[in-house]
Short mmCIF file of C-alpha atoms and ligand atoms in Angstrom, two decimals:
data_model
loop_
_atom_site.label_atom_id
_atom_site.label_comp_id
_atom_site.label_asym_id
_atom_site.label_seq_id
_atom_site.Cartn_x
_atom_site.Cartn_y
_atom_site.Cartn_z
CA MET W 1 -190.50 -6.48 -10.21
CA THR W 2 -193.35 -8.24 -8.82
CA SER W 3 -193.37 -11.88 -7.79
CA LYS W 4 -197.10 -12.46 -8.16
CA HIS W 5 -196.06 -15.49 -10.37
CA LEU W 6 -194.69 -17.07 -7.55
CA GLY W 7 -198.10 -17.28 -5.82
CA ASN W 8 -198.24 -18.49 -2.35
CA THR W 9 -194.99 -20.58 -2.35
CA ARG W 10 -192.73 -20.28 0.66
CA ARG W 11 -189.41 -18.13 -0.09
CA ILE W 12 -187.34 -20.10 -2.38
CA THR W 13 -183.76 -21.14 -1.39
CA SER W 14 -180.91 -23.05 -3.08
CA PHE W 15 -181.67 -26.65 -3.42
CA HIS W 16 -179.52 -29.10 -1.41
CA PRO W 17 -180.64 -32.92 -1.81
CA PRO W 18 -179.82 -35.01 1.26
CA GLN W 19 -177.27 -37.72 1.16
CA ARG W 20 -178.83 -40.81 0.11
CA THR W 21 -177.78 -44.41 -0.11
CA LEU W 22 -179.22 -45.44 -3.62
CA LEU W 23 -180.04 -49.03 -3.81
CA GLY W 24 -183.05 -49.15 -5.90
CA PRO W 25 -183.44 -49.72 -9.64
CA GLY W 26 -181.21 -46.40 -10.84
CA PRO W 27 -180.28 -43.72 -10.57
CA THR W 28 -177.23 -45.10 -8.50
CA GLU W 29 -174.92 -43.10 -6.30
CA ILE W 30 -172.27 -41.04 -8.25
CA HIS W 31 -168.56 -41.48 -7.85
CA PRO W 32 -166.92 -38.27 -6.45
CA ARG W 33 -164.79 -37.94 -9.81
CA VAL W 34 -167.78 -37.92 -11.71
CA LEU W 35 -169.43 -35.36 -9.75
CA THR W 36 -166.09 -33.10 -9.97
CA THR W 37 -166.09 -33.47 -13.72
CA MET W 38 -169.54 -32.40 -14.34
CA SER W 39 -169.16 -29.19 -12.48
CA GLN W 40 -166.29 -27.91 -14.89
CA PRO W 41 -166.54 -25.15 -16.79
CA ALA W 42 -168.97 -24.91 -19.88
CA ILE W 43 -167.58 -25.19 -23.34
CA GLY W 44 -168.99 -25.28 -26.70
CA TYR W 45 -170.09 -28.47 -28.36
CA LEU W 46 -168.18 -27.85 -31.41
CA ASP W 47 -165.19 -26.72 -29.37
CA PRO W 48 -162.20 -28.82 -30.69
CA VAL W 49 -161.28 -29.81 -27.15
CA PHE W 50 -164.76 -31.00 -26.75
CA VAL W 51 -164.90 -32.91 -29.92
CA GLY W 52 -161.49 -34.65 -28.85
CA MET W 53 -163.37 -35.76 -25.75
CA MET W 54 -166.30 -36.98 -27.62
CA ASP W 55 -163.92 -39.41 -29.58
CA GLU W 56 -162.70 -40.73 -26.37
CA LEU W 57 -166.24 -41.18 -25.07
CA LYS W 58 -166.81 -43.11 -28.10
CA ASP W 59 -163.90 -45.34 -27.69
CA LEU W 60 -164.74 -45.99 -24.00
CA LEU W 61 -168.50 -46.89 -25.04
CA ARG W 62 -166.97 -49.46 -27.57
CA TYR W 63 -165.02 -50.91 -24.83
CA VAL W 64 -168.04 -51.40 -22.33
CA TYR W 65 -170.03 -52.69 -25.24
CA GLN W 66 -167.25 -55.03 -26.46
CA THR W 67 -167.47 -53.67 -29.96
CA ASP W 68 -165.76 -52.18 -33.02
CA ASN W 69 -169.04 -50.81 -34.27
CA PRO W 70 -168.10 -47.23 -35.60
CA LEU W 71 -171.79 -46.04 -34.85
CA THR W 72 -171.51 -46.16 -30.90
CA PHE W 73 -172.45 -43.07 -29.16
CA PRO W 74 -174.74 -41.64 -26.32
CA ILE W 75 -178.19 -40.00 -27.18
CA SER W 76 -178.93 -36.93 -25.62
CA GLY W 77 -181.98 -38.50 -23.46
CA PRO W 78 -182.76 -41.14 -21.02
CA GLY W 79 -182.76 -44.82 -21.60
CA SER W 80 -186.16 -44.49 -22.98
CA VAL W 81 -185.14 -42.39 -25.83
CA GLY W 82 -182.32 -44.92 -26.54
CA MET W 83 -185.23 -47.41 -27.10
CA GLU W 84 -187.27 -45.21 -29.16
CA TYR W 85 -184.24 -44.28 -31.35
CA CYS W 86 -183.80 -47.89 -32.12
CA PHE W 87 -187.54 -48.62 -33.10
CA VAL W 88 -188.10 -45.31 -34.84
CA ASN W 89 -185.26 -45.89 -37.20
CA MET W 90 -185.66 -49.85 -37.54
CA VAL W 91 -189.29 -50.35 -37.78
CA ALA W 92 -191.07 -49.07 -40.94
CA PRO W 93 -194.75 -49.07 -41.32
CA GLY W 94 -195.79 -52.87 -41.92
CA ASP W 95 -192.69 -54.34 -40.50
CA LYS W 96 -193.15 -57.62 -38.55
CA VAL W 97 -191.58 -57.29 -34.97
CA VAL W 98 -191.28 -60.02 -32.64
CA VAL W 99 -191.52 -58.29 -29.30
CA CYS W 100 -190.83 -60.49 -26.19
CA ARG W 101 -192.52 -59.22 -22.96
CA ASN W 102 -191.50 -60.58 -19.55
CA GLY W 103 -191.84 -57.37 -17.65
CA VAL W 104 -192.52 -53.60 -17.57
CA PHE W 105 -189.76 -52.80 -20.38
CA GLY W 106 -190.88 -55.38 -22.93
CA GLY W 107 -194.25 -53.88 -22.55
CA ARG W 108 -192.66 -50.58 -23.60
CA MET W 109 -190.90 -52.01 -26.42
CA LEU W 110 -194.54 -53.18 -27.65
CA GLU W 111 -195.89 -49.57 -27.44
CA ASN W 112 -192.92 -48.32 -29.70
CA VAL W 113 -193.64 -50.95 -32.23
CA GLU W 114 -197.25 -49.93 -32.41
CA ARG W 115 -196.61 -46.32 -32.72
CA CYS W 116 -194.07 -46.99 -35.41
CA GLY W 117 -196.75 -48.51 -37.41
CA GLY W 118 -195.02 -51.98 -37.14
CA ILE W 119 -196.95 -55.28 -36.80
CA PRO W 120 -196.11 -56.54 -33.36
CA ILE W 121 -195.87 -60.45 -32.63
CA LEU W 122 -195.99 -60.62 -29.11
CA ILE W 123 -194.33 -63.19 -26.92
CA ASP W 124 -195.35 -63.11 -23.39
CA ASP W 125 -193.46 -65.08 -20.64
CA ASP W 126 -194.22 -64.80 -16.93
CA TRP W 127 -192.70 -61.97 -14.95
CA GLY W 128 -189.78 -63.22 -13.35
CA ARG W 129 -188.92 -65.66 -15.96
CA PRO W 130 -186.36 -64.95 -18.90
CA VAL W 131 -187.55 -64.95 -22.35
CA ASP W 132 -188.28 -68.40 -23.76
CA PRO W 133 -186.05 -68.90 -26.80
CA GLN W 134 -188.36 -71.73 -27.99
CA LYS W 135 -191.24 -69.44 -28.23
CA VAL W 136 -189.12 -66.95 -30.19
CA GLU W 137 -188.05 -69.61 -32.56
CA ASP W 138 -191.80 -71.13 -33.07
CA ALA W 139 -192.88 -67.54 -33.86
CA LEU W 140 -190.10 -66.83 -36.40
CA LYS W 141 -190.89 -70.10 -38.10
CA ARG W 142 -194.41 -69.50 -38.43
CA GLU W 143 -194.36 -65.76 -39.27
CA LYS W 144 -191.40 -65.96 -41.72
CA ASP W 145 -190.56 -62.49 -42.86
CA VAL W 146 -190.07 -61.07 -39.35
CA LYS W 147 -187.77 -57.92 -39.65
CA VAL W 148 -186.80 -57.53 -36.08
CA VAL W 149 -186.45 -59.33 -32.73
CA ALA W 150 -186.80 -57.09 -29.71
CA PHE W 151 -185.98 -57.99 -26.09
CA VAL W 152 -184.86 -56.78 -22.78
CA HIS W 153 -181.56 -58.47 -21.70
CA ALA W 154 -181.93 -57.64 -18.01
CA GLU W 155 -185.54 -56.94 -16.91
CA THR W 156 -185.09 -54.30 -14.03
CA SER W 157 -188.83 -54.71 -13.11
CA THR W 158 -188.27 -58.71 -12.08
CA GLY W 159 -184.69 -59.07 -11.63
CA ALA W 160 -184.55 -61.74 -14.48
CA GLN W 161 -181.89 -62.08 -17.22
CA SER W 162 -182.55 -63.58 -20.57
CA ASP W 163 -180.06 -65.33 -22.72
CA ALA W 164 -179.18 -62.49 -25.30
CA LYS W 165 -176.56 -64.51 -27.22
CA LEU W 166 -178.99 -67.43 -27.83
CA LEU W 167 -181.83 -65.09 -28.88
CA THR W 168 -179.65 -63.19 -31.15
CA GLN W 169 -178.62 -66.43 -32.74
CA ILE W 170 -182.17 -67.63 -33.38
CA ALA W 171 -183.32 -64.10 -34.70
CA HIS W 172 -180.39 -64.42 -37.23
CA LYS W 173 -181.08 -67.74 -38.34
CA TYR W 174 -184.34 -66.49 -39.62
CA GLY W 175 -182.98 -63.22 -41.24
CA ALA W 176 -184.27 -60.83 -38.41
CA LEU W 177 -182.17 -58.05 -36.80
CA VAL W 178 -182.31 -57.71 -33.02
CA ILE W 179 -182.79 -54.65 -30.84
CA VAL W 180 -181.58 -55.51 -27.18
CA ASP W 181 -182.50 -53.50 -24.12
CA ALA W 182 -179.01 -53.48 -22.18
CA VAL W 183 -180.01 -50.53 -19.66
CA THR W 184 -179.67 -52.56 -16.67
CA SER W 185 -177.22 -55.20 -17.70
CA LEU W 186 -174.40 -52.94 -19.35
CA ALA W 187 -171.41 -53.02 -17.08
CA GLY W 188 -173.28 -55.05 -14.33
CA THR W 189 -173.10 -58.46 -16.22
CA PRO W 190 -171.28 -59.62 -19.31
CA VAL W 191 -172.62 -57.84 -22.60
CA ARG W 192 -170.63 -58.61 -25.81
CA VAL W 193 -172.10 -56.95 -28.76
CA ASP W 194 -169.57 -58.20 -31.48
CA ASP W 195 -169.38 -61.46 -30.06
CA TRP W 196 -172.97 -62.27 -29.82
CA GLY W 197 -173.78 -60.58 -33.14
CA ILE W 198 -176.22 -57.95 -31.57
CA ASP W 199 -177.39 -55.46 -34.32
CA ALA W 200 -178.82 -52.70 -32.16
CA ILE W 201 -178.41 -52.09 -28.27
CA TYR W 202 -179.16 -49.07 -26.04
CA SER W 203 -178.50 -48.41 -22.25
CA ALA W 204 -178.80 -45.54 -19.79
CA SER W 205 -176.30 -43.63 -17.97
CA GLN W 206 -177.64 -43.83 -14.57
CA LYS W 207 -177.75 -47.68 -13.98
CA CYS W 208 -174.75 -49.80 -13.94
CA LEU W 209 -172.66 -46.88 -15.53
CA SER W 210 -173.25 -44.75 -12.40
CA CYS W 211 -173.49 -41.42 -14.14
CA THR W 212 -176.10 -38.50 -13.97
CA PRO W 213 -179.33 -39.66 -15.81
CA GLY W 214 -180.06 -38.13 -19.18
CA LEU W 215 -177.81 -40.02 -21.67
CA SER W 216 -178.58 -43.12 -23.55
CA PRO W 217 -175.42 -44.90 -24.99
CA VAL W 218 -176.21 -46.79 -28.27
CA SER W 219 -174.56 -49.00 -30.80
CA PHE W 220 -175.52 -50.21 -34.14
CA SER W 221 -173.83 -52.61 -36.54
CA GLU W 222 -173.31 -51.92 -40.11
CA ARG W 223 -176.44 -53.93 -40.94
CA VAL W 224 -178.39 -51.60 -39.07
CA VAL W 225 -176.91 -48.45 -40.88
CA GLU W 226 -177.62 -50.16 -44.36
CA ARG W 227 -181.28 -51.11 -43.39
CA VAL W 228 -181.86 -47.52 -42.24
CA LYS W 229 -180.23 -45.71 -45.22
CA ALA W 230 -182.15 -48.07 -47.46
CA ARG W 231 -185.46 -46.90 -46.15
CA LYS W 232 -187.69 -45.51 -48.79
CA ASP W 233 -189.98 -43.44 -46.29
CA LYS W 234 -188.90 -40.65 -44.19
CA ILE W 235 -188.15 -41.60 -40.67
CA HIS W 236 -191.04 -40.18 -38.56
CA SER W 237 -189.03 -38.18 -35.94
CA TRP W 238 -186.72 -35.26 -36.97
CA PHE W 239 -184.67 -35.41 -33.70
CA MET W 240 -184.46 -39.33 -33.83
CA ASP W 241 -183.29 -39.73 -37.47
CA MET W 242 -180.43 -41.58 -37.59
CA ASN W 243 -179.25 -40.25 -41.03
CA LEU W 244 -179.34 -36.83 -39.50
CA LEU W 245 -177.39 -37.55 -36.41
CA LEU W 246 -174.70 -39.33 -38.25
CA GLY W 247 -173.53 -35.65 -39.08
CA TYR W 248 -172.89 -34.92 -35.40
CA TRP W 249 -171.61 -37.90 -33.66
CA GLY W 250 -170.70 -40.15 -37.02
CA ALA W 251 -168.84 -37.70 -39.11
CA SER W 252 -165.28 -36.47 -38.97
CA THR W 253 -166.40 -32.78 -39.34
CA ARG W 254 -169.19 -32.09 -36.86
CA THR W 255 -172.14 -30.05 -37.65
CA TYR W 256 -174.86 -28.77 -35.70
CA HIS W 257 -177.68 -30.94 -34.96
CA HIS W 258 -178.89 -30.18 -31.41
CA THR W 259 -177.25 -28.65 -28.57
CA ALA W 260 -175.10 -31.56 -26.80
CA PRO W 261 -175.54 -31.75 -23.04
CA THR W 262 -171.90 -31.01 -22.53
CA ASN W 263 -171.32 -31.35 -18.70
CA SER W 264 -173.27 -34.50 -18.57
CA LEU W 265 -171.00 -36.03 -21.39
CA PHE W 266 -167.98 -34.87 -19.38
CA ALA W 267 -169.54 -36.98 -16.83
CA LEU W 268 -169.91 -39.85 -18.70
CA HIS W 269 -166.65 -39.84 -19.94
CA GLU W 270 -165.38 -39.99 -16.51
CA ALA W 271 -167.71 -42.67 -15.46
CA LEU W 272 -166.67 -44.95 -18.30
CA LEU W 273 -163.02 -44.02 -17.56
CA LEU W 274 -163.65 -45.41 -14.09
CA ILE W 275 -164.88 -48.75 -15.41
CA ARG W 276 -162.06 -48.77 -17.55
CA GLU W 277 -159.58 -48.35 -14.73
CA GLU W 278 -161.38 -50.91 -12.72
CA GLY W 279 -161.43 -53.27 -15.85
CA LEU W 280 -164.73 -54.48 -17.22
CA GLU W 281 -164.36 -58.04 -16.03
CA GLN W 282 -163.64 -56.89 -12.64
CA ALA W 283 -166.85 -54.87 -12.59
CA TRP W 284 -168.79 -57.70 -13.67
CA ALA W 285 -167.19 -60.02 -10.89
CA ARG W 286 -167.70 -57.30 -8.19
CA HIS W 287 -171.54 -57.17 -8.91
CA GLN W 288 -171.40 -60.72 -8.63
CA ARG W 289 -169.52 -60.80 -5.37
CA HIS W 290 -171.71 -58.16 -3.63
CA HIS W 291 -174.90 -59.85 -4.94
CA VAL W 292 -173.99 -63.28 -3.33
CA ALA W 293 -173.18 -61.39 0.03
CA LEU W 294 -176.52 -59.48 -0.02
CA LYS W 295 -178.51 -62.77 -0.98
CA ALA W 296 -176.98 -64.57 1.79
CA GLY W 297 -177.97 -62.03 4.23
CA LEU W 298 -181.52 -61.49 2.74
CA GLU W 299 -181.96 -65.07 2.99
CA ALA W 300 -180.84 -65.52 6.36
CA MET W 301 -183.27 -62.98 7.25
CA GLY W 302 -185.98 -65.34 5.94
CA LEU W 303 -186.54 -63.41 2.75
CA ARG W 304 -187.03 -65.39 -0.66
CA PHE W 305 -185.81 -64.21 -4.18
CA PHE W 306 -188.61 -63.67 -6.76
CA VAL W 307 -186.41 -65.15 -9.75
CA GLU W 308 -184.80 -68.68 -9.96
CA GLN W 309 -181.33 -68.76 -8.86
CA GLN W 310 -179.89 -69.42 -12.48
CA TYR W 311 -181.70 -66.26 -13.83
CA GLN W 312 -180.99 -63.83 -11.28
CA LEU W 313 -179.64 -60.58 -11.69
CA PRO W 314 -176.78 -59.43 -9.54
CA GLN W 315 -177.48 -55.91 -9.90
CA MET W 316 -181.05 -56.17 -9.45
CA ASN W 317 -182.23 -58.25 -6.47
CA ALA W 318 -186.10 -58.85 -6.42
CA VAL W 319 -187.34 -60.43 -3.07
CA LEU W 320 -190.75 -61.37 -2.09
CA CYS W 321 -192.13 -59.12 0.67
CA PRO W 322 -193.25 -61.63 3.28
CA ALA W 323 -197.08 -62.01 4.21
CA GLY W 324 -198.17 -59.58 6.93
CA VAL W 325 -195.48 -57.19 6.01
CA ASP W 326 -196.40 -53.67 4.91
CA GLU W 327 -194.17 -53.45 1.77
CA GLU W 328 -194.57 -49.55 1.55
CA ALA W 329 -194.10 -48.71 5.04
CA VAL W 330 -190.73 -50.60 5.05
CA ARG W 331 -189.64 -48.56 2.20
CA LYS W 332 -190.60 -45.33 3.62
CA THR W 333 -188.88 -46.06 6.83
CA LEU W 334 -185.59 -47.24 5.29
CA LEU W 335 -185.62 -43.78 3.54
CA SER W 336 -186.75 -41.61 6.33
CA GLU W 337 -184.63 -43.37 9.10
CA PHE W 338 -181.66 -44.54 7.07
CA GLY W 339 -181.61 -42.50 4.04
CA ILE W 340 -181.68 -45.79 2.06
CA GLU W 341 -183.93 -45.89 -1.18
CA ILE W 342 -184.92 -49.41 -2.55
CA GLY W 343 -187.22 -50.15 -5.29
CA ALA W 344 -191.00 -50.92 -5.17
CA GLY W 345 -192.58 -53.52 -7.47
CA LEU W 346 -194.18 -52.35 -10.61
CA GLY W 347 -197.45 -53.12 -12.26
CA PRO W 348 -198.73 -56.74 -11.08
CA LEU W 349 -195.92 -56.76 -8.72
CA LYS W 350 -196.81 -53.57 -6.88
CA GLY W 351 -196.83 -54.35 -3.02
CA LYS W 352 -195.39 -57.82 -3.78
CA ILE W 353 -191.78 -57.45 -4.00
CA TRP W 354 -188.80 -55.16 -3.07
CA ARG W 355 -185.99 -54.46 -5.33
CA PHE W 356 -182.49 -54.06 -4.05
CA GLY W 357 -180.31 -52.63 -6.86
CA LEU W 358 -176.58 -52.87 -6.74
CA MET W 359 -175.47 -51.03 -9.53
CA GLY W 360 -172.19 -49.46 -10.36
CA TYR W 361 -170.94 -47.13 -7.63
CA SER W 362 -173.54 -48.12 -5.42
CA CYS W 363 -172.41 -51.75 -5.75
CA ARG W 364 -170.16 -51.86 -2.56
CA PRO W 365 -169.71 -53.76 0.70
CA ASP W 366 -170.58 -50.93 2.82
CA ASN W 367 -173.79 -50.70 1.05
CA VAL W 368 -174.70 -54.29 1.55
CA MET W 369 -174.08 -54.39 5.07
CA LEU W 370 -175.89 -50.88 5.78
CA CYS W 371 -178.76 -52.37 3.81
CA LEU W 372 -178.85 -55.69 5.61
CA SER W 373 -178.60 -54.12 9.11
CA ALA W 374 -181.23 -51.24 8.20
CA LEU W 375 -183.81 -53.65 6.86
CA GLY W 376 -183.39 -55.91 9.81
CA SER W 377 -183.74 -52.96 12.22
CA VAL W 378 -186.87 -51.79 10.45
CA LEU W 379 -188.50 -55.17 10.23
CA MET W 380 -187.77 -55.86 13.88
CA ASP W 381 -189.14 -52.39 14.97
CA MET W 382 -192.50 -53.28 13.12
CA GLY W 383 -192.80 -56.32 15.20
CA HIS W 384 -191.60 -58.90 12.45
CA SER W 385 -189.59 -61.97 13.81
CA ILE W 386 -186.18 -61.34 12.37
CA LYS W 387 -183.10 -62.63 14.20
CA VAL W 388 -181.01 -59.56 14.54
CA GLY W 389 -177.53 -59.90 13.24
CA GLU W 390 -178.01 -63.27 11.43
CA ALA W 391 -178.13 -61.50 8.06
CA GLU W 392 -174.97 -59.62 8.59
CA ALA W 393 -173.19 -62.86 9.92
CA ALA W 394 -174.43 -64.51 6.61
CA ALA W 395 -173.01 -61.82 4.54
CA HIS W 396 -169.84 -61.61 6.42
CA GLN W 397 -169.48 -65.47 5.79
CA ALA W 398 -170.38 -65.00 2.23
CA TYR W 399 -167.42 -62.66 1.79
CA ALA W 400 -165.01 -64.79 3.72
CA THR W 401 -165.78 -67.96 1.42
CA LEU W 402 -165.31 -65.71 -1.71
CA HIS W 403 -162.26 -64.46 -0.49
CA ALA W 404 -160.87 -67.72 0.41
CA ALA W 405 -161.70 -69.05 -3.04
CA ASP W 406 -159.91 -65.79 -4.68
CA ALA W 407 -156.85 -66.66 -2.69
CA GLN W 408 -156.91 -70.37 -3.72
CA HIS W 409 -157.49 -69.24 -7.36
CA ALA W 410 -154.30 -66.95 -7.04
CA ARG W 411 -152.21 -69.57 -5.51
CA LYS W 412 -153.02 -71.93 -8.28
CA LYS W 413 -152.04 -69.40 -10.80
CA VAL W 414 -148.76 -68.90 -9.18
CA ALA W 415 -148.29 -72.53 -9.02
CA ASN W 416 -148.99 -72.97 -12.67
CA LEU W 417 -146.35 -70.14 -13.52
CA LYS W 418 -143.59 -72.16 -11.72
C1 PLP X 1 -184.40 -47.81 -16.53
C2 PLP X 1 -184.89 -48.71 -17.71
C3 PLP X 1 -185.28 -48.29 -18.99
C4 PLP X 1 -185.67 -46.80 -19.22
O1 PLP X 1 -184.61 -45.82 -18.88
P1 PLP X 1 -184.84 -44.50 -18.33
O2 PLP X 1 -183.53 -43.88 -18.38
O3 PLP X 1 -185.53 -44.50 -17.15
O4 PLP X 1 -185.64 -43.74 -19.55
C5 PLP X 1 -185.58 -48.96 -19.86
N1 PLP X 1 -185.39 -50.36 -19.89
C6 PLP X 1 -184.77 -51.09 -18.83
C7 PLP X 1 -184.57 -52.46 -18.75
C8 PLP X 1 -184.68 -50.05 -17.45
O5 PLP X 1 -184.19 -50.63 -16.50
#
């Protein structure tokens, strides 16, 4: 056999990625248990054993989403497919959709509405600010027959969190359903689908769920299912038509729809089980704890956060790159010298911010300390006036303060029991 199609490429050998510390906007590091699970033997996606695993997987997803929605399952595809799935099914041509844009991902929602033939009513907020509920209410009042309100709960491009509960309440007051992007929020900060009355929500496997990329967990209320079933027109995507996929993920007897990515689904099952074992509230608290420590360190180094304190996401820390510092060179050196990946700014924030993700399995004290230490080293090496050691000291102090508060809390609990 000739190898002419290989052209001039060098001899190809097995691929072995280097060890990295992943502190960007996703993907995250993956727990060893998840990696082991992924490398289990292949089985068929209609195998009864696989079907049993899928039922558990759906239960685990209901737990992380805090919902009883029967239609809760992982879509085969990244978060962007979960996003598209919601719009393709819920937005018919001519439907008015309020789209909130305060970062990159709100902009993608707008794209989706336009491609579905919907009429977008765009609400812009400054990047780094949360979605303004008043503007949403004003738009709903003005436009009257809005079908859907779409917003991003945790804007990964800026590190800002919006009030999903309040925005949902406002939408419902005017008879609109909501589509919520929980790609970065799920398992990092509270997401309570049933308590908040969220209609449609999607996430992704590689952010705070800390799994391999390529799966998008979604959940839909009965209201959404009814609306999709009542549509007179044919859904414009065969693959994403909710009516067809119901036969695979929704029904008790599975029929072939597409070949499910079996080993990735094993991995998601394990990743969710890890969250179940830790406890969802504990996972939220862990993200908060390490955020507080990282923030103390970054601020001691003289860096400033991009987002106001009350809207800061613990799992996505955006800080302003100081004047005179080569933003890209710092990131490149962190990667080449320390094997640490952090995120750059997107769109108008390009070159202006760094994004430090503390998501899922990456959200650990060793990563916080390593990151502060490495960043201090890189900045000092480039000649910027950084007080070496102060960042680490501030982070240690933050951890000590948190531990003391925890201990006091525990003592009070015991005292109350007596
Ligand atoms: C990452 C992300 C997405 C897209 O997810 P992919 O898996 O990259 O397709 C959508 N929305 C938000 C808020 C994200 O952070």
